[in-house]
XYZ file of N, CA and C in Angstrom:
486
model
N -12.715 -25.095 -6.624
C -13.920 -25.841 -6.884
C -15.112 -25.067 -6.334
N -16.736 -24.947 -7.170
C -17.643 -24.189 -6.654
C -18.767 -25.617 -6.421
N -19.037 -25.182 -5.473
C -20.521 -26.271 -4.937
C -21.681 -25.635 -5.260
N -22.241 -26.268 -5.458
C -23.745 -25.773 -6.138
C -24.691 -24.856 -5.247
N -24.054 -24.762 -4.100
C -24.955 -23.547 -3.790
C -24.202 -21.966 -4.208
N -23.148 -22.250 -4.275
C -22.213 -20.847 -4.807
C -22.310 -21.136 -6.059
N -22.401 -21.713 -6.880
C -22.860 -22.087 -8.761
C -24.739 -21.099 -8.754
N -25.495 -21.814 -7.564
C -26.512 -21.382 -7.594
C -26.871 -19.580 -7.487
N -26.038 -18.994 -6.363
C -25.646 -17.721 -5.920
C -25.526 -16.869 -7.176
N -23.996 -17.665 -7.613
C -23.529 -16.916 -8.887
C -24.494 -16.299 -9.745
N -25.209 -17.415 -10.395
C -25.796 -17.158 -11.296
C -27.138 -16.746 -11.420
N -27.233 -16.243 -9.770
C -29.139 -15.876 -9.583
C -28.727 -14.184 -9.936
N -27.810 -13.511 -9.602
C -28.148 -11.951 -9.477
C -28.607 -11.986 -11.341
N -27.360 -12.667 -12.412
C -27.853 -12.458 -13.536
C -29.494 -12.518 -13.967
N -29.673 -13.806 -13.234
C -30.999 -14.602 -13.582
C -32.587 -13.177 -13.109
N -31.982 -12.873 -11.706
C -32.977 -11.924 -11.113
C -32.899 -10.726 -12.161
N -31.685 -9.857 -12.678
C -31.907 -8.792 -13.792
C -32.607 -9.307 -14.791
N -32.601 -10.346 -15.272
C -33.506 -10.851 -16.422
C -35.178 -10.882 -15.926
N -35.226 -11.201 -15.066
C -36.743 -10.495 -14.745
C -37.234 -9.738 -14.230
N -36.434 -8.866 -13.556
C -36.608 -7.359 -13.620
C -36.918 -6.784 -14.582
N -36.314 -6.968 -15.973
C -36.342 -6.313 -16.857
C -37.689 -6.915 -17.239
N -37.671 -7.927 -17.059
C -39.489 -8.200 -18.009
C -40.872 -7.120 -16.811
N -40.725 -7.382 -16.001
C -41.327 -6.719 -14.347
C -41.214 -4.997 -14.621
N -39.837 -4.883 -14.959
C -40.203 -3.264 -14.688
C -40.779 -2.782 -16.608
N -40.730 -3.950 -17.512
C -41.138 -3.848 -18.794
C -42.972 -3.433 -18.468
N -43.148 -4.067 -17.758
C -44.671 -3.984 -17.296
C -45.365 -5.733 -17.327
N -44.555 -6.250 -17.339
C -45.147 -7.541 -17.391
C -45.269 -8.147 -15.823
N -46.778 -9.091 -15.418
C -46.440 -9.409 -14.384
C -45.340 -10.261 -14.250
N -44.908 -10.868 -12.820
C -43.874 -11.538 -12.037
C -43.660 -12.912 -12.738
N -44.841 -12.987 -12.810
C -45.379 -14.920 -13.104
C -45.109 -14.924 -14.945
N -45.354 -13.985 -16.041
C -45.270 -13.721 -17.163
C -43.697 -13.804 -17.063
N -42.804 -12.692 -16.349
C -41.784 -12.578 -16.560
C -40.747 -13.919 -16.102
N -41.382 -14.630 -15.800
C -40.582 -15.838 -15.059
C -40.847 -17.166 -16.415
N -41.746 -16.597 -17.193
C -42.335 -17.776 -18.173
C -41.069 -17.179 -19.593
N -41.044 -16.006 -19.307
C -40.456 -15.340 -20.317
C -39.289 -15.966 -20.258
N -38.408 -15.343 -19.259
C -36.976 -15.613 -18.870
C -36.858 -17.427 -19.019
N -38.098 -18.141 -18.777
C -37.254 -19.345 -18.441
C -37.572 -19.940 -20.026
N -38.870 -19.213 -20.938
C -38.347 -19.572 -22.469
C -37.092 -19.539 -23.389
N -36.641 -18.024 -22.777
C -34.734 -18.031 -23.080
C -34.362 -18.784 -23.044
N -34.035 -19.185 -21.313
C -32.864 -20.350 -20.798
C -33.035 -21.605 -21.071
N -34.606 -22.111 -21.817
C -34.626 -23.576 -21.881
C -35.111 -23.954 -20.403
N -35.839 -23.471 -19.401
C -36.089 -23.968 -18.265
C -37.488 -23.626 -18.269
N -38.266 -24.335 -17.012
C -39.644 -23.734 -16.871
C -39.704 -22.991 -15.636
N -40.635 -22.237 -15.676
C -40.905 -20.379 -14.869
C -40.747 -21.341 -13.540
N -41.254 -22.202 -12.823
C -40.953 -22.923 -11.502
C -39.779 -23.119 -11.305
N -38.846 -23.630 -12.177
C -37.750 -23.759 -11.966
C -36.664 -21.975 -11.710
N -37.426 -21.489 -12.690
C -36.591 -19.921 -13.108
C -37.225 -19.223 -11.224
N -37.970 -19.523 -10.460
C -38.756 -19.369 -9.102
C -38.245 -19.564 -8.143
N -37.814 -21.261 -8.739
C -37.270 -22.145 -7.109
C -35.910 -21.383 -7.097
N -34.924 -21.395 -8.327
C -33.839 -20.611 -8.002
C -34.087 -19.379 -7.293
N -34.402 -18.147 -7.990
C -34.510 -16.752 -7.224
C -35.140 -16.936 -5.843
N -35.765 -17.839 -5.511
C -36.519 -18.046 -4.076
C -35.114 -18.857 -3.292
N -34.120 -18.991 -3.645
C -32.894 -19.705 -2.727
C -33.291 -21.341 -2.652
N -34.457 -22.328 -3.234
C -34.740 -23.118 -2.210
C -33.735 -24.308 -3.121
N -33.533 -25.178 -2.047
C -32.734 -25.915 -1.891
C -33.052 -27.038 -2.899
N -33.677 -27.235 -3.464
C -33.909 -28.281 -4.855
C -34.078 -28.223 -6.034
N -33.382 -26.521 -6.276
C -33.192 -25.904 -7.364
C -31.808 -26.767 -7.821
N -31.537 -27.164 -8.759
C -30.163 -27.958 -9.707
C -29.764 -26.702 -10.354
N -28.579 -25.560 -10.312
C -28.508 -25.233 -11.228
C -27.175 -25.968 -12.024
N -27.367 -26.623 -13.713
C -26.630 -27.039 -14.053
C -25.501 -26.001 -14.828
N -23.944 -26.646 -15.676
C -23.678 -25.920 -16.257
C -24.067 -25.421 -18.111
N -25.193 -25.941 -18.376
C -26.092 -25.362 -19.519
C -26.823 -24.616 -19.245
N -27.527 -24.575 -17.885
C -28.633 -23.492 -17.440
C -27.241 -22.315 -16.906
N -26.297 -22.236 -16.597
C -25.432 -20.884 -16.404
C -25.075 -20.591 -17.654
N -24.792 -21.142 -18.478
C -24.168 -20.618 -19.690
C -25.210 -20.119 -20.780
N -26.618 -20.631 -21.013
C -27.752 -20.024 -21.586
C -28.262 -18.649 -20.390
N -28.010 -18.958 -19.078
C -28.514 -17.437 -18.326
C -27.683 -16.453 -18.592
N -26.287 -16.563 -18.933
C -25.132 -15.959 -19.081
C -25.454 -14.920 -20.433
N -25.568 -16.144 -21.634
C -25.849 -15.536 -22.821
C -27.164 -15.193 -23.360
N -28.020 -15.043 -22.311
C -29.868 -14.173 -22.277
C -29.351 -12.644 -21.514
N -28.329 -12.903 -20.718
C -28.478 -11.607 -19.767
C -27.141 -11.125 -20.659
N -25.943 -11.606 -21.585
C -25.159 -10.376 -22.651
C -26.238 -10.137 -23.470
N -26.974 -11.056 -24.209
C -27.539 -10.240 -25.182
C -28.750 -8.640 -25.062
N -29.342 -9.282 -23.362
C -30.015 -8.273 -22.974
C -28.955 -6.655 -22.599
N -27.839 -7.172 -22.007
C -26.921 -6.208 -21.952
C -26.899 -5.196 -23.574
N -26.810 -5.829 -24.528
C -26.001 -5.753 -25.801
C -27.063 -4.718 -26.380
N -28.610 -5.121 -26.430
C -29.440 -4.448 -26.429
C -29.895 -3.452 -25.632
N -29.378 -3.055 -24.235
C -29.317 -2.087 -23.311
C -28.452 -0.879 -23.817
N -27.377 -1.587 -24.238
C -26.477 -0.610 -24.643
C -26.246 0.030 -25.952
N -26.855 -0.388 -26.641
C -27.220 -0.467 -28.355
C -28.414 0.790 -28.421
N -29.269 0.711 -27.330
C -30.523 1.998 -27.091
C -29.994 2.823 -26.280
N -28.786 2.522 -25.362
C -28.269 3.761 -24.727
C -27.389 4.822 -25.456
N -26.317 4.011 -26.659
C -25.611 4.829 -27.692
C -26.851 5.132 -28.634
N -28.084 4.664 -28.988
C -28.952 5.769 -30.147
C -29.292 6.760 -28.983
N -29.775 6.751 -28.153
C -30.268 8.025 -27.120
C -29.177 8.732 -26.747
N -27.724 8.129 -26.986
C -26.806 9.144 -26.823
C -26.559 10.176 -28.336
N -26.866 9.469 -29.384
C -26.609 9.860 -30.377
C -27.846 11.107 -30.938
N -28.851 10.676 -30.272
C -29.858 11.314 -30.900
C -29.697 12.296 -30.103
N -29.114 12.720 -28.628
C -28.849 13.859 -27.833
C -28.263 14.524 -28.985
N -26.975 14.142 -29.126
C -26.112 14.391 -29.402
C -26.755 15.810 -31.012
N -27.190 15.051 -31.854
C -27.973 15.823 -32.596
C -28.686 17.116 -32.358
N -29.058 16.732 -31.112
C -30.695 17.708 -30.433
C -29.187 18.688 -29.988
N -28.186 18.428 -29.632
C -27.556 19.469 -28.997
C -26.507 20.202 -30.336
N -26.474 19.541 -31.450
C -25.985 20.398 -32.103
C -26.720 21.303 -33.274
N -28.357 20.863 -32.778
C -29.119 21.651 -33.709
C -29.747 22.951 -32.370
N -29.669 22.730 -31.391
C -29.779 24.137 -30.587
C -28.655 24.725 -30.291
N -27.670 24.198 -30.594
C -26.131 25.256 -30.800
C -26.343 25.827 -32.027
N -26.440 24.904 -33.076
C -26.920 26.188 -34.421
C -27.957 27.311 -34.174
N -29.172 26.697 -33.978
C -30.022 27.623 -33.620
C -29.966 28.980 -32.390
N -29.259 28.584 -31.571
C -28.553 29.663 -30.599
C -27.838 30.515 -30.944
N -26.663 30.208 -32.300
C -25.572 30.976 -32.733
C -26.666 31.625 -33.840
N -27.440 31.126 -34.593
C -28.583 32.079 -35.496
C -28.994 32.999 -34.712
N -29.651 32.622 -33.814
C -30.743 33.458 -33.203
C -29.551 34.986 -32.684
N -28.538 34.269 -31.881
C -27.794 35.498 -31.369
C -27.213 36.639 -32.887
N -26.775 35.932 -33.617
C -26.538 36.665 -34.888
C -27.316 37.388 -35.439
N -28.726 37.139 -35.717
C -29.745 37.853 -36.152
C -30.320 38.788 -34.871
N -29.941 38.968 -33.797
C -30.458 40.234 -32.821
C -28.764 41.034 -33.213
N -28.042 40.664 -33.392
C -26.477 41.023 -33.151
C -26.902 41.881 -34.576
N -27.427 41.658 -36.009
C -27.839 42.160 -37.066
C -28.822 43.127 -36.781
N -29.524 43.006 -36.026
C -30.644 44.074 -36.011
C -30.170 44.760 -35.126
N -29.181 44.815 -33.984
C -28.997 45.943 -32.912
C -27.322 47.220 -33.918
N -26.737 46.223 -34.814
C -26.004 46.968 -35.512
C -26.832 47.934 -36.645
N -27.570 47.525 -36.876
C -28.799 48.123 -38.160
C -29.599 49.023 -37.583
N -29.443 49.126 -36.636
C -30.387 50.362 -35.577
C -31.805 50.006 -35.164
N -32.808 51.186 -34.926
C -33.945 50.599 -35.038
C -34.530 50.545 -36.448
N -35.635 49.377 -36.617
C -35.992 49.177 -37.885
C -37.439 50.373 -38.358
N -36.964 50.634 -40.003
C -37.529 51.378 -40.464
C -39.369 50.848 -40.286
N -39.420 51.608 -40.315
C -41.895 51.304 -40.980
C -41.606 51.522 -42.019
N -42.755 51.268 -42.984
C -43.112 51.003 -43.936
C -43.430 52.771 -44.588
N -43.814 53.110 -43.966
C -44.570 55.023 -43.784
C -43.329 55.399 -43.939
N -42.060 55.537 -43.347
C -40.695 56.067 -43.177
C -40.212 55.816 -44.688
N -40.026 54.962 -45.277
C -39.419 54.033 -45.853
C -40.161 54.931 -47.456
N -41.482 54.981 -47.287
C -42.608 55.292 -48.584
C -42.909 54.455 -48.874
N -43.843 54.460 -49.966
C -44.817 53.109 -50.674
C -44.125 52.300 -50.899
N -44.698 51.217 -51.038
C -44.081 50.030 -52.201
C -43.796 49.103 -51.088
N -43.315 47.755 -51.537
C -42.573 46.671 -50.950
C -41.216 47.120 -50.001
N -41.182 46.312 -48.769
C -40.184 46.748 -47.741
C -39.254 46.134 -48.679
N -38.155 46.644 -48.480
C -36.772 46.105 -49.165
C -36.308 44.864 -48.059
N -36.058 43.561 -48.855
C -35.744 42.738 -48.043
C -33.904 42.575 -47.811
N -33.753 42.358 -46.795
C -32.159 42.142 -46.533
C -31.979 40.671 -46.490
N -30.815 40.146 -47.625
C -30.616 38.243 -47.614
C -30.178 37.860 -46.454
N -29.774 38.545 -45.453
C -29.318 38.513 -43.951
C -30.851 38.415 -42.904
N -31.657 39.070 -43.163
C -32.212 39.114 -42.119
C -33.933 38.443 -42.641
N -34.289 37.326 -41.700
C -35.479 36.797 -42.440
C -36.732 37.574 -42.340
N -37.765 37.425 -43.813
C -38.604 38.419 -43.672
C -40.306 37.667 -43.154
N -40.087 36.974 -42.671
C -41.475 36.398 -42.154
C -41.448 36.848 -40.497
N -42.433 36.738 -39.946
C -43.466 37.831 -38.881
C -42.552 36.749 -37.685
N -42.679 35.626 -37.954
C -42.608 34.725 -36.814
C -40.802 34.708 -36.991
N -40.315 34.924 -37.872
C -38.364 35.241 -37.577
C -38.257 36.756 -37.380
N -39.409 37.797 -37.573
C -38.911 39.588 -37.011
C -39.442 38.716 -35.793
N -40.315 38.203 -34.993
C -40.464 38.384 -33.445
C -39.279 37.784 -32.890
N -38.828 36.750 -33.179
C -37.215 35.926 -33.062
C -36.447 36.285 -32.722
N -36.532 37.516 -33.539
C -35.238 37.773 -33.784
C -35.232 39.437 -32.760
N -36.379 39.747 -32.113
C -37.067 40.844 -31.647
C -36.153 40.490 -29.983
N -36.198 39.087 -29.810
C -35.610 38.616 -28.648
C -34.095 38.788 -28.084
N -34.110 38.598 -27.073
C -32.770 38.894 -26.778
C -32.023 37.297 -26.778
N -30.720 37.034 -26.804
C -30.234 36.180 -27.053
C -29.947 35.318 -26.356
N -30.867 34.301 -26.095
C -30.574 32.742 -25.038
C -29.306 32.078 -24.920
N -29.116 31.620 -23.860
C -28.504 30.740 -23.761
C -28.888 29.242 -22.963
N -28.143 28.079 -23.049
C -29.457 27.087 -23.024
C -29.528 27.249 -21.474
N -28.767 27.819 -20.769
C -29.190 27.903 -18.894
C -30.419 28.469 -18.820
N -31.025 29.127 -20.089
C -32.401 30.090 -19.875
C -33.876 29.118 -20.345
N -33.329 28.252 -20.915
C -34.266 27.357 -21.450
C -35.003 26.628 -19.892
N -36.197 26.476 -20.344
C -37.331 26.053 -19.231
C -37.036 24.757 -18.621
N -36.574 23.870 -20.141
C -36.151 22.388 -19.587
C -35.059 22.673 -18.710
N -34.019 22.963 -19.016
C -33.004 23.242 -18.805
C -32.996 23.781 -17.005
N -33.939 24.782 -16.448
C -33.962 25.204 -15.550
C -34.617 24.115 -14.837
N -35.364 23.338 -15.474
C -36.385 22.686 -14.822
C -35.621 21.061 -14.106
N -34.393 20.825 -14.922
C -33.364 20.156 -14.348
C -32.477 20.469 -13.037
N -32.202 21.566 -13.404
C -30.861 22.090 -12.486
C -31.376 22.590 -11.642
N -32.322 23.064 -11.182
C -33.308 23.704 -10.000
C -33.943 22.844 -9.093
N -33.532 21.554 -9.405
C -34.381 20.389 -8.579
C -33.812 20.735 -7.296
């Protein structure tokens, strides 16, 4: 059997994450207490007297079971933006693995190809383009580079160096 001050206990840590989350949302204390207690069907004094411990707070069993199912759904939505931000990593890391394995391939192409001809060497006319190697100014400097890996990347250092 639970007595209503351990019914009350129980169900404050849920009750307190629910306005945290409005609080660290940027909303004031007093907003976030109006918020949370529009969920639960209660008013912000009441959603108060609980988190404040005081002793003439009632919590019933409709006000635990609506705090219960405000703080899964807030869960549900926590975790719903934590798998897209995992997913969207997830992307970002397999489009700088492509781009890493390009970039190293195209210096790996130009150091087998020797140094590159001029235009004067070569004689008049249009440089002969190679379908391997791209011919715009901003992929020859690219590719002019030596070959990264992501430990060399700025973000990257700018993490692990803390």
């Amino acid at each position: 059997m639970m007595t209503a001050d351990q019914a009350r206990e129980e169900i404050r840590s849920p009750l307190d994450f629910l306005v945290r989350h409005h609080v660290d949302g940027g909303a004031p204390r007093m907003r976030a207490y109006e918020r949370v207690g529009a969920q639960i069907g209660r008013t912000p004094a009441w959603v108060q007297r609980v988190l404040g411990r005081r002793p003439d707070a009632s919590v019933g069993l409709h006000d635990a079971l609506n705090i219960r199912a405000a703080y899964a759904r807030l869960c549900d939505r926590i975790g719903a933006a934590a798998d897209a931000v995992e997913a969207e990593n997830q992307a970002l890391r397999r489009d700088l693995d492509a781009a890493l394995q390009r970039d190293q391939s195209v210096v790996a192409l130009a150091q087998r190809s020797g140094a590159p001809e001029t235009a004067a060497a070569r004689g008049a006319g249009a440089p002969a383009a190679s379908a391997l190697v791209p011919t715009t100014a901003r992929a020859r400097r690219r590719a002019s580079l030596p070959p990264r890996d992501v430990n060399d990347l700025p973000l990257w250092r700018g993490l692990t160096e803390e």
